[in-house]
PDB file of C-alpha atoms in Angstrom:
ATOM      1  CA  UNK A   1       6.876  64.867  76.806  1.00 77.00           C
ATOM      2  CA  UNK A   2       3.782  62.943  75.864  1.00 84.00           C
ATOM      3  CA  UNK A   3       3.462  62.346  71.958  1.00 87.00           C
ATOM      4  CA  UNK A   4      -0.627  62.552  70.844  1.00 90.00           C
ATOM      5  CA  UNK A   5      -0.520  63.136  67.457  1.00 92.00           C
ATOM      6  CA  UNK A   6       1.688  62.093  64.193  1.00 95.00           C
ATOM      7  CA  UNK A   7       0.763  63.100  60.816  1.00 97.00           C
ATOM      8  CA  UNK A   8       2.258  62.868  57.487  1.00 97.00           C
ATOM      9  CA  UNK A   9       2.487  65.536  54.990  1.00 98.00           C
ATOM     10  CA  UNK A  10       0.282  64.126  51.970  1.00 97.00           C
ATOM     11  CA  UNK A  11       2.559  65.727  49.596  1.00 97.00           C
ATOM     12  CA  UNK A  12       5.909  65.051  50.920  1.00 96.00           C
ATOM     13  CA  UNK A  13       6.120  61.774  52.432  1.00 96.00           C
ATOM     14  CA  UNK A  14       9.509  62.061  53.955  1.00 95.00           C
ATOM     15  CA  UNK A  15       7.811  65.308  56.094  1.00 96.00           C
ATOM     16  CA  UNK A  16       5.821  65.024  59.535  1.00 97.00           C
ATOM     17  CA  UNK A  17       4.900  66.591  62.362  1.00 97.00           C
ATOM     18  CA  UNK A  18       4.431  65.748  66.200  1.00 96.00           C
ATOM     19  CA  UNK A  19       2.967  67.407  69.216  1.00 94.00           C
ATOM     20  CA  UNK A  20       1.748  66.552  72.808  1.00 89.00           C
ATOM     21  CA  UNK A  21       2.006  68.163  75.933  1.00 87.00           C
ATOM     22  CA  UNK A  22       3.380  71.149  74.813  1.00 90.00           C
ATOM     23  CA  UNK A  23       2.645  74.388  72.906  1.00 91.00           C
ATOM     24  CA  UNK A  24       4.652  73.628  69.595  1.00 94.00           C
ATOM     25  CA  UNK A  25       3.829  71.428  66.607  1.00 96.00           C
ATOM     26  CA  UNK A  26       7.218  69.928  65.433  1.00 95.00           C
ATOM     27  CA  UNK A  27       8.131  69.375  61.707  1.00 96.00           C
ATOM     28  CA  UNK A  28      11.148  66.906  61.146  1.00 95.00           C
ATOM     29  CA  UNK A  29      12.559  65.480  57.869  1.00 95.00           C
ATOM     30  CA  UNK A  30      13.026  61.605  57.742  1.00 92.00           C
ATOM     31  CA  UNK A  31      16.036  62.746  55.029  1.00 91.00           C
ATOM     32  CA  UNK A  32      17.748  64.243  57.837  1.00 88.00           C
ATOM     33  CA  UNK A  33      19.406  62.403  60.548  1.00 73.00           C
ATOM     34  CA  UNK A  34      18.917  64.967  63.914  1.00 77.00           C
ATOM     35  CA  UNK A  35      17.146  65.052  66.817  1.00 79.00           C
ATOM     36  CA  UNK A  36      16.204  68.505  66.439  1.00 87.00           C
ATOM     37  CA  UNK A  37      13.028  69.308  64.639  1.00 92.00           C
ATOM     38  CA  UNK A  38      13.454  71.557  61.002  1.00 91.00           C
ATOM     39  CA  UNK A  39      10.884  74.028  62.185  1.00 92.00           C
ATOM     40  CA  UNK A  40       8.735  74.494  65.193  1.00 92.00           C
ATOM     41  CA  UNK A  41       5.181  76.328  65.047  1.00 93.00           C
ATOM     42  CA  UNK A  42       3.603  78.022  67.601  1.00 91.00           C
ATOM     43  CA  UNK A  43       1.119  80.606  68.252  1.00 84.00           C
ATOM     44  CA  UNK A  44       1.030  84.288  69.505  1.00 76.00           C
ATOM     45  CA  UNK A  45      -1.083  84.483  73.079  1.00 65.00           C
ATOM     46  CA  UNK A  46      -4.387  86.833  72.710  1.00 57.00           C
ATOM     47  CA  UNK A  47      -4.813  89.627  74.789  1.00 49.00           C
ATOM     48  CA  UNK A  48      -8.993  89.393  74.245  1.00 47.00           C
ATOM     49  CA  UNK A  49      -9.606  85.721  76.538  1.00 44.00           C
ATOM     50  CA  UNK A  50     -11.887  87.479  78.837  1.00 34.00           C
ATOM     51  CA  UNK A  51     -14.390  88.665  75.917  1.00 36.00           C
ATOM     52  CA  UNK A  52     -17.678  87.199  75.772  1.00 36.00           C
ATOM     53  CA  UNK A  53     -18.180  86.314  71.868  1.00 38.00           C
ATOM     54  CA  UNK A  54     -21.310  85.664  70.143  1.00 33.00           C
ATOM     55  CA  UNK A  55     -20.858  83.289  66.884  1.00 35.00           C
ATOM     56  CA  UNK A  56     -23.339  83.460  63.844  1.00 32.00           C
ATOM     57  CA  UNK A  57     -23.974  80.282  62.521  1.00 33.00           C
ATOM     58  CA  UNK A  58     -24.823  80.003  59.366  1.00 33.00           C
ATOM     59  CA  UNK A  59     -27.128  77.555  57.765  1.00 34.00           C
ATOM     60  CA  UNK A  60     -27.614  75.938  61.186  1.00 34.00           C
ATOM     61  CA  UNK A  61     -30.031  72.860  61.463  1.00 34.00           C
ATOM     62  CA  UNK A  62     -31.394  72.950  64.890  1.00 34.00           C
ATOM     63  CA  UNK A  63     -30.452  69.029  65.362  1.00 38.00           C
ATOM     64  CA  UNK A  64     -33.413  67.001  66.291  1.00 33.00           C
ATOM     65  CA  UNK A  65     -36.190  70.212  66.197  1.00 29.00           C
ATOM     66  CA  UNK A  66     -35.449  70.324  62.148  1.00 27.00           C
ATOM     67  CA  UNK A  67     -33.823  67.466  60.921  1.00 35.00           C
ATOM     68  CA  UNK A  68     -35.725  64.716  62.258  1.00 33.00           C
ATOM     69  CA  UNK A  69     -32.595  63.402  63.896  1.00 39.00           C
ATOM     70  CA  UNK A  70     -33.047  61.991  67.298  1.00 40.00           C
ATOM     71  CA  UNK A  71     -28.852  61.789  69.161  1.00 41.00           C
ATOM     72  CA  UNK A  72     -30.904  61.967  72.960  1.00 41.00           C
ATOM     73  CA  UNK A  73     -32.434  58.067  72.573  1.00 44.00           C
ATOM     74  CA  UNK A  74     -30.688  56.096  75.235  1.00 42.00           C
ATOM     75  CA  UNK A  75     -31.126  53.009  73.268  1.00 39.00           C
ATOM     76  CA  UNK A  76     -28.600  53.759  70.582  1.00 43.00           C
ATOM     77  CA  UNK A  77     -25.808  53.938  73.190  1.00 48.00           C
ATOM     78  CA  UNK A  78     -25.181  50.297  72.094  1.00 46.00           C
ATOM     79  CA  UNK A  79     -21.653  50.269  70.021  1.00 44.00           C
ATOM     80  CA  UNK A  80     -23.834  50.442  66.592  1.00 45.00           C
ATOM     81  CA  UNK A  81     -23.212  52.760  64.159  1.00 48.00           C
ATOM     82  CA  UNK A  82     -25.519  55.321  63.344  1.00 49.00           C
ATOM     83  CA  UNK A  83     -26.215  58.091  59.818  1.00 53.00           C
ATOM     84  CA  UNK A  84     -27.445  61.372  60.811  1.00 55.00           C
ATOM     85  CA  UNK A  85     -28.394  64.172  59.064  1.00 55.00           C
ATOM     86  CA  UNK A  86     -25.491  67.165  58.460  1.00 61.00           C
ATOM     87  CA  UNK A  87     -27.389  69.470  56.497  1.00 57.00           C
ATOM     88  CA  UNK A  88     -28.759  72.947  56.809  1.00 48.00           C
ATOM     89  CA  UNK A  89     -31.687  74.564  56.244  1.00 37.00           C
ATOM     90  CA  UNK A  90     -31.751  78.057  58.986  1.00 35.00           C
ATOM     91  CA  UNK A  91     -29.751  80.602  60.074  1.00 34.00           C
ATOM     92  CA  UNK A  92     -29.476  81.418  63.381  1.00 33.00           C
ATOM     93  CA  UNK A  93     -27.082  82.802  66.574  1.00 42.00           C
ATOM     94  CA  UNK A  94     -25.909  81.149  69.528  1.00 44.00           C
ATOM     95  CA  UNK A  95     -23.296  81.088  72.212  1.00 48.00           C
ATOM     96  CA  UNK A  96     -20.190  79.536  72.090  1.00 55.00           C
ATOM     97  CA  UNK A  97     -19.441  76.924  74.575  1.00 59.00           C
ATOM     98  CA  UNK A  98     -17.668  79.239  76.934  1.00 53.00           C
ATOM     99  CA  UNK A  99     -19.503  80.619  79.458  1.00 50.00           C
ATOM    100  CA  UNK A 100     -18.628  84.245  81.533  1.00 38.00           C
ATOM    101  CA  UNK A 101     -16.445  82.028  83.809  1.00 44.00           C
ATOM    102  CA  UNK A 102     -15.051  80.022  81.433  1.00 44.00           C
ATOM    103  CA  UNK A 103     -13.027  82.598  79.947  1.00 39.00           C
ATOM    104  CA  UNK A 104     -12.428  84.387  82.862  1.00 37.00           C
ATOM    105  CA  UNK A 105     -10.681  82.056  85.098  1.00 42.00           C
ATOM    106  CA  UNK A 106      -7.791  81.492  81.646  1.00 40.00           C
ATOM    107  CA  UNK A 107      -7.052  84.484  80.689  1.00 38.00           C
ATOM    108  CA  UNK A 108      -4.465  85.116  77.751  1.00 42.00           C
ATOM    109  CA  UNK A 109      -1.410  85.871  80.899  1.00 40.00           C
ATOM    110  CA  UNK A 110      -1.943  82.258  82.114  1.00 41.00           C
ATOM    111  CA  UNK A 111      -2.535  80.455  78.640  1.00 44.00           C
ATOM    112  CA  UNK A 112       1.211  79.972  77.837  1.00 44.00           C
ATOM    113  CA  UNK A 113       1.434  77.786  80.922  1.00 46.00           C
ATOM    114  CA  UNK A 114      -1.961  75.705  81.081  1.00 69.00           C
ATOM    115  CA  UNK A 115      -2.642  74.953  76.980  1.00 83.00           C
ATOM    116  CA  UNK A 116      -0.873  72.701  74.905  1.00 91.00           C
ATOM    117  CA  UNK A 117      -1.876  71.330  71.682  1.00 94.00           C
ATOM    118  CA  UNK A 118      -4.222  68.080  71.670  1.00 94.00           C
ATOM    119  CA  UNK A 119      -4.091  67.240  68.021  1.00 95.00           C
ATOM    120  CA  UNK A 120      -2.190  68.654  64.804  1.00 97.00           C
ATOM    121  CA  UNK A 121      -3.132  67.537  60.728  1.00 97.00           C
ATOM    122  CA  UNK A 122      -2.075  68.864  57.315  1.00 98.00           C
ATOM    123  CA  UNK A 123      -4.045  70.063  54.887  1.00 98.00           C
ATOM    124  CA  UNK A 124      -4.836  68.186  51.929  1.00 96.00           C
ATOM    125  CA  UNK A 125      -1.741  69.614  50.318  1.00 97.00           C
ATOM    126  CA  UNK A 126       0.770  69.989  52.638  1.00 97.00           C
ATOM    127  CA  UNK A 127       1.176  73.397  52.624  1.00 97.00           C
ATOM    128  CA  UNK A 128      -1.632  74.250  56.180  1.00 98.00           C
ATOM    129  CA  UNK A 129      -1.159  72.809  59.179  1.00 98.00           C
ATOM    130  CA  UNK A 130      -4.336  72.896  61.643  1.00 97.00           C
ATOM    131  CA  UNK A 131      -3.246  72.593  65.495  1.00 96.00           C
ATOM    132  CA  UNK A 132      -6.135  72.454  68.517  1.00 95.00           C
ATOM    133  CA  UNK A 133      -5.063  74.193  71.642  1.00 94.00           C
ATOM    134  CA  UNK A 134      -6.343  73.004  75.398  1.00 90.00           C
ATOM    135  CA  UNK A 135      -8.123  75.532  76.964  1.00 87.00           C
ATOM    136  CA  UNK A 136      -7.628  77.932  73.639  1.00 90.00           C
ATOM    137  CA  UNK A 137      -8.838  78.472  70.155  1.00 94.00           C
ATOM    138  CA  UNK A 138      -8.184  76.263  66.998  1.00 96.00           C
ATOM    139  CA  UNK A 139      -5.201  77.940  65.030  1.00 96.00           C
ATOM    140  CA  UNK A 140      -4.300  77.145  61.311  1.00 97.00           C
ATOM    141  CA  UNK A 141      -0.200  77.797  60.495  1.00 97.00           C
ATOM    142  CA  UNK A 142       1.214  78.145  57.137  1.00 97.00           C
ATOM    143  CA  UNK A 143       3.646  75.210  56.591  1.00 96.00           C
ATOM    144  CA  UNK A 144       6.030  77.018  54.500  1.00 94.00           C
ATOM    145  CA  UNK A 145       6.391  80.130  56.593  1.00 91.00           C
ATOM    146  CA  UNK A 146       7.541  81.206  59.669  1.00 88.00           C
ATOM    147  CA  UNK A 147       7.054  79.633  63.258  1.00 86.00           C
ATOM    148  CA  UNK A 148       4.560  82.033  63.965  1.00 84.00           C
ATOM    149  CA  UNK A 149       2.853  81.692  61.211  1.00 88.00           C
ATOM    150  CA  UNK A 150      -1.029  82.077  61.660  1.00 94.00           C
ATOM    151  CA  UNK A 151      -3.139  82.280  58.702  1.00 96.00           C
ATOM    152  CA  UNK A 152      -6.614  81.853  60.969  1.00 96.00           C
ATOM    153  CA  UNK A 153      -7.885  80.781  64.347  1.00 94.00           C
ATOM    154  CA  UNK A 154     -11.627  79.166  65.153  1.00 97.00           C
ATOM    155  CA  UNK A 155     -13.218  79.941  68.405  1.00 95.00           C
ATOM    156  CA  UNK A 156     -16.037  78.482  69.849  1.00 94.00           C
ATOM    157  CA  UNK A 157     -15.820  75.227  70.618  1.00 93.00           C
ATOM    158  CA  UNK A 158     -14.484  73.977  74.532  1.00 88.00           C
ATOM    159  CA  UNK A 159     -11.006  71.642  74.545  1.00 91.00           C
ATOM    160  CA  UNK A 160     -10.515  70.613  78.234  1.00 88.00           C
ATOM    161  CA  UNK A 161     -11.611  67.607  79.726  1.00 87.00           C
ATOM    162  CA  UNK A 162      -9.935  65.353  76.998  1.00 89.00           C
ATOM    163  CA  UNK A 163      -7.329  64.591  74.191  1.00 89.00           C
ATOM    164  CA  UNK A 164      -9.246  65.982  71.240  1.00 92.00           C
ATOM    165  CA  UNK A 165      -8.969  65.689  67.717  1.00 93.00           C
ATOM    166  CA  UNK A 166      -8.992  68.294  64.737  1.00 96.00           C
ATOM    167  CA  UNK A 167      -9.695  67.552  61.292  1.00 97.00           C
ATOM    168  CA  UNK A 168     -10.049  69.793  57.887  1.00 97.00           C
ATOM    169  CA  UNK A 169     -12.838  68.588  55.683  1.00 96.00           C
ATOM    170  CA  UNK A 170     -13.872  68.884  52.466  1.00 94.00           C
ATOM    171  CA  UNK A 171     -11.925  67.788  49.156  1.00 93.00           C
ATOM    172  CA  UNK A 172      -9.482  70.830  49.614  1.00 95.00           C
ATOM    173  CA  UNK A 173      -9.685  71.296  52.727  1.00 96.00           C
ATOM    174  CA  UNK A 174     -12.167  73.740  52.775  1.00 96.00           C
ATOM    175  CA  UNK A 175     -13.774  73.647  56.420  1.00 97.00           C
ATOM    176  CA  UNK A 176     -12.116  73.000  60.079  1.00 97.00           C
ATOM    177  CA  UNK A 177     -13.962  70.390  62.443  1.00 97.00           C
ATOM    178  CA  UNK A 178     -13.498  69.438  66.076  1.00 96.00           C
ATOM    179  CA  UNK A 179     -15.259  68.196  68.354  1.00 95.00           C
ATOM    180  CA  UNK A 180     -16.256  70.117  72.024  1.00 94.00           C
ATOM    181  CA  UNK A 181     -16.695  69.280  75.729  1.00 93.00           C
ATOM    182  CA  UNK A 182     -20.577  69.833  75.431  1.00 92.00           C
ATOM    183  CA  UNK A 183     -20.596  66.647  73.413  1.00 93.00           C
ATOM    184  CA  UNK A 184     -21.206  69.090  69.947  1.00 95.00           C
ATOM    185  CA  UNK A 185     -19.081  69.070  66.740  1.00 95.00           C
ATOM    186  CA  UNK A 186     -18.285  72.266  65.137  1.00 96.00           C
ATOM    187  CA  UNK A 187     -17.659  72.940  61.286  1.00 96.00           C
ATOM    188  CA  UNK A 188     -16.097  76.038  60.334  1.00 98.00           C
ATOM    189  CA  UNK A 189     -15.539  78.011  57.191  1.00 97.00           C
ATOM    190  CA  UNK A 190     -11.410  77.834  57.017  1.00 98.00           C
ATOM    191  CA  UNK A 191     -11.314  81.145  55.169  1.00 97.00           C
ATOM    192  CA  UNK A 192     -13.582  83.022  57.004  1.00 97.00           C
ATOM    193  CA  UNK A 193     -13.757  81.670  60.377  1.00 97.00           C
ATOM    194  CA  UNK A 194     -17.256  81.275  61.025  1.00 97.00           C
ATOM    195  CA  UNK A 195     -18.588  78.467  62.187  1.00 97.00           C
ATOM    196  CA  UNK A 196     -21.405  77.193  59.838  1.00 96.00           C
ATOM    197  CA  UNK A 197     -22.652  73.654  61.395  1.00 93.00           C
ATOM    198  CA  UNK A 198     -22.862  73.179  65.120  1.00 94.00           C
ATOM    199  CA  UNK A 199     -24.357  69.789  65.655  1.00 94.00           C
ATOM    200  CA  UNK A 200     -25.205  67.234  68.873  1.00 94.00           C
ATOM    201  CA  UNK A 201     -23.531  64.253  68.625  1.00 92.00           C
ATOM    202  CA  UNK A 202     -22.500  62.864  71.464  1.00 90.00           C
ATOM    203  CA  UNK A 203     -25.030  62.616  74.728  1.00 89.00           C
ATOM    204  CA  UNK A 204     -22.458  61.487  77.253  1.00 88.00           C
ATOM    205  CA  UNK A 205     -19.645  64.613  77.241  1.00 87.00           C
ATOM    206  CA  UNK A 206     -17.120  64.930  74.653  1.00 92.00           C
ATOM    207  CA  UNK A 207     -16.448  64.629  71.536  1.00 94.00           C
ATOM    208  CA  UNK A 208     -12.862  63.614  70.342  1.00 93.00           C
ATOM    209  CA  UNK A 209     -12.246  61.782  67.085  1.00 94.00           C
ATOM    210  CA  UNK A 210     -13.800  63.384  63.559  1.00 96.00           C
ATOM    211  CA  UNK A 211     -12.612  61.834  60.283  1.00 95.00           C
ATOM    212  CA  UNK A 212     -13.646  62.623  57.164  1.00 94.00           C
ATOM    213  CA  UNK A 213     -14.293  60.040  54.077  1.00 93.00           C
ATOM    214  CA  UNK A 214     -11.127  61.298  51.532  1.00 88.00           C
ATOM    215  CA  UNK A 215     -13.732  60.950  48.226  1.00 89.00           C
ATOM    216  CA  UNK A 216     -17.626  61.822  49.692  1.00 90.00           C
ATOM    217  CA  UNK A 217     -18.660  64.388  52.313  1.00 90.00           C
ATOM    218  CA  UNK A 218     -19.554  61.852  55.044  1.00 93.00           C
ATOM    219  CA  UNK A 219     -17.792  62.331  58.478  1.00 94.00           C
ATOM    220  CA  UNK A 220     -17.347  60.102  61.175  1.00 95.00           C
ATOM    221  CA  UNK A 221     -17.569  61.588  64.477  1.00 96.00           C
ATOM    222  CA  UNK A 222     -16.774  59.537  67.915  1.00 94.00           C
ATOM    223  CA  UNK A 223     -16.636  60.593  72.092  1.00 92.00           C
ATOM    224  CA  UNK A 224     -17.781  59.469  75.276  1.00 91.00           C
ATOM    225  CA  UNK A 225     -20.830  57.209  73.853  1.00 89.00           C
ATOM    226  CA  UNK A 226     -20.484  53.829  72.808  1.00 90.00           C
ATOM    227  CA  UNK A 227     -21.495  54.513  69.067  1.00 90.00           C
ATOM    228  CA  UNK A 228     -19.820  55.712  66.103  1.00 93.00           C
ATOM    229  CA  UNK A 229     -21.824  58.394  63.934  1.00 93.00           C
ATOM    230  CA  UNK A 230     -21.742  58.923  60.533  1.00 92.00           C
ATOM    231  CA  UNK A 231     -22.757  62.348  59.038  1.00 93.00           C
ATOM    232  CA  UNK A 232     -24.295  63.042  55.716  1.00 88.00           C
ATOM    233  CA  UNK A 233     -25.967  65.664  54.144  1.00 84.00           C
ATOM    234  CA  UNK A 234     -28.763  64.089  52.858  1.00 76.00           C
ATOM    235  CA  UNK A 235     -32.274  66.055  51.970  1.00 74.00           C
ATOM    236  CA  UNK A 236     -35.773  64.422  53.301  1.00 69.00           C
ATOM    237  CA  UNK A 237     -36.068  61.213  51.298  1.00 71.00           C
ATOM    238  CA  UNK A 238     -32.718  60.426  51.920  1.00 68.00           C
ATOM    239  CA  UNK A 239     -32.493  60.350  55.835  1.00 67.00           C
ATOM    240  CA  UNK A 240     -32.091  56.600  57.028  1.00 65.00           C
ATOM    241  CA  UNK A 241     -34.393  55.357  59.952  1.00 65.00           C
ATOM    242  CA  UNK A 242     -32.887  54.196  62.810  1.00 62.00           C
ATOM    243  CA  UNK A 243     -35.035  50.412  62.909  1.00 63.00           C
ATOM    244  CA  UNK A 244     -33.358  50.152  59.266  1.00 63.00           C
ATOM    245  CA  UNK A 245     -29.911  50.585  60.678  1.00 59.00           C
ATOM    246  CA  UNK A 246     -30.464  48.051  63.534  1.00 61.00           C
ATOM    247  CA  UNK A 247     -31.018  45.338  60.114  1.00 56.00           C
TER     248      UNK A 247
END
């Protein structure tokens, strides 16, 4: 099996989990000397793959048509690093990144043998563990219960062509980000599973790496393109030119 991921529970160092090219996200115990994991999570297969979904999205900024923020300029494909804008300021609906076919050709009989889990973090306690599927939705175990444990799962987003990552963010983990094939990041509400940022961030195809600053709500997102962006919410006066970042 191919390893992608390793992460440390925050709260109880000698804890961690694993997962690659398989369905399961693997705790183990560095206190314990086996080969076998102490608990294995993994998640029930949906019967409702084939439905079209709508997603609202709340307090969406429209990207470049409200923010000001310009991720389309061929010139900043250059290895810089660049600020843009993660705010909100409208509310409105769009489709999800699958399309009619999309869904159609996986549906939930076939899932248990094409997806397997790209990326798998704790929470900032320890006690959530956040695991993105290939070719499925985003699904959020409880750590202290049973294998099957699903508290939530995200939809929307589209984990195929690459390894991607999954992050929480917030200072208690209070929203789920990934990245998607369409080269957009996706924030949603961990409680209620919405998705309430949907922003274009990488011009060349996917996203894959998202990492949040542990302290201030800046992100860091990274994919096909040659730069590294850095999200803030900043209001009006705040919003850094791109000439200024080139100094």
């Amino acid at each position: 099996m191919h390893l992608y991921c390793i992460d440390i529970n925050p709260m109880k160092p000698y804890e961690f989990i694993v997962n690659g090219d398989d369905e399961y996200v693997r705790m183990y115990d560095k206190r314990k000397i086996s080969v076998d994991p102490v608990k294995q999570f993994r998640r029930e297969i949906k019967n409702n793959k084939t439905e079209k979904k709508r997603y609202s999205i709340i307090n969406e900024t429209e990207d470049s048509a409200i923010n000001g923020t310009d991720n389309s300029d061929d010139s900043s494909d250059n290895g810089a690093v660049h600020v843009a804008d993660i705010g909100a300021s409208a509310s409105i609906n769009v489709d999800s990144d699958y399309d009619e076919d999309d869904i159609s050709s996986f549906a939930s009989s076939s899932l248990q043998y094409l997806s397997y889990i790209t990326s798998a973090v704790y929470s900032y306690c320890g006690t959530e563990i956040l695991a993105s599927y290939s070719e499925d939705d985003i699904y959020l175990f409880d750590a202290n219960g049973r294998s099957n444990s699903v508290l939530h799962n995200y939809s929307g987003h589209l984990n195929r062509m690459t390894i991607k990552g999954v992050n929480f963010y917030g200072p208690r983990s209070d929203y789920v980000i990934s990245g998607s094939d369409s080269g957009y990041i996706y924030i949603w509400n961990k409680e209620t599973e919405a998705i309430v940022q949907r922003k274009h961030a990488d011009k060349s195809g996917s996203v894959n790496v998202l990492e949040a600053h542990p302290h201030i709500p800046t992100l860091a997102t990274s994919g096909l393109d040659k730069t590294i962006k850095i999200w803030e919410p900043l209001n009006v006066s705040q919003r850094l030119k791109k000439k200024n970042l080139r100094k």
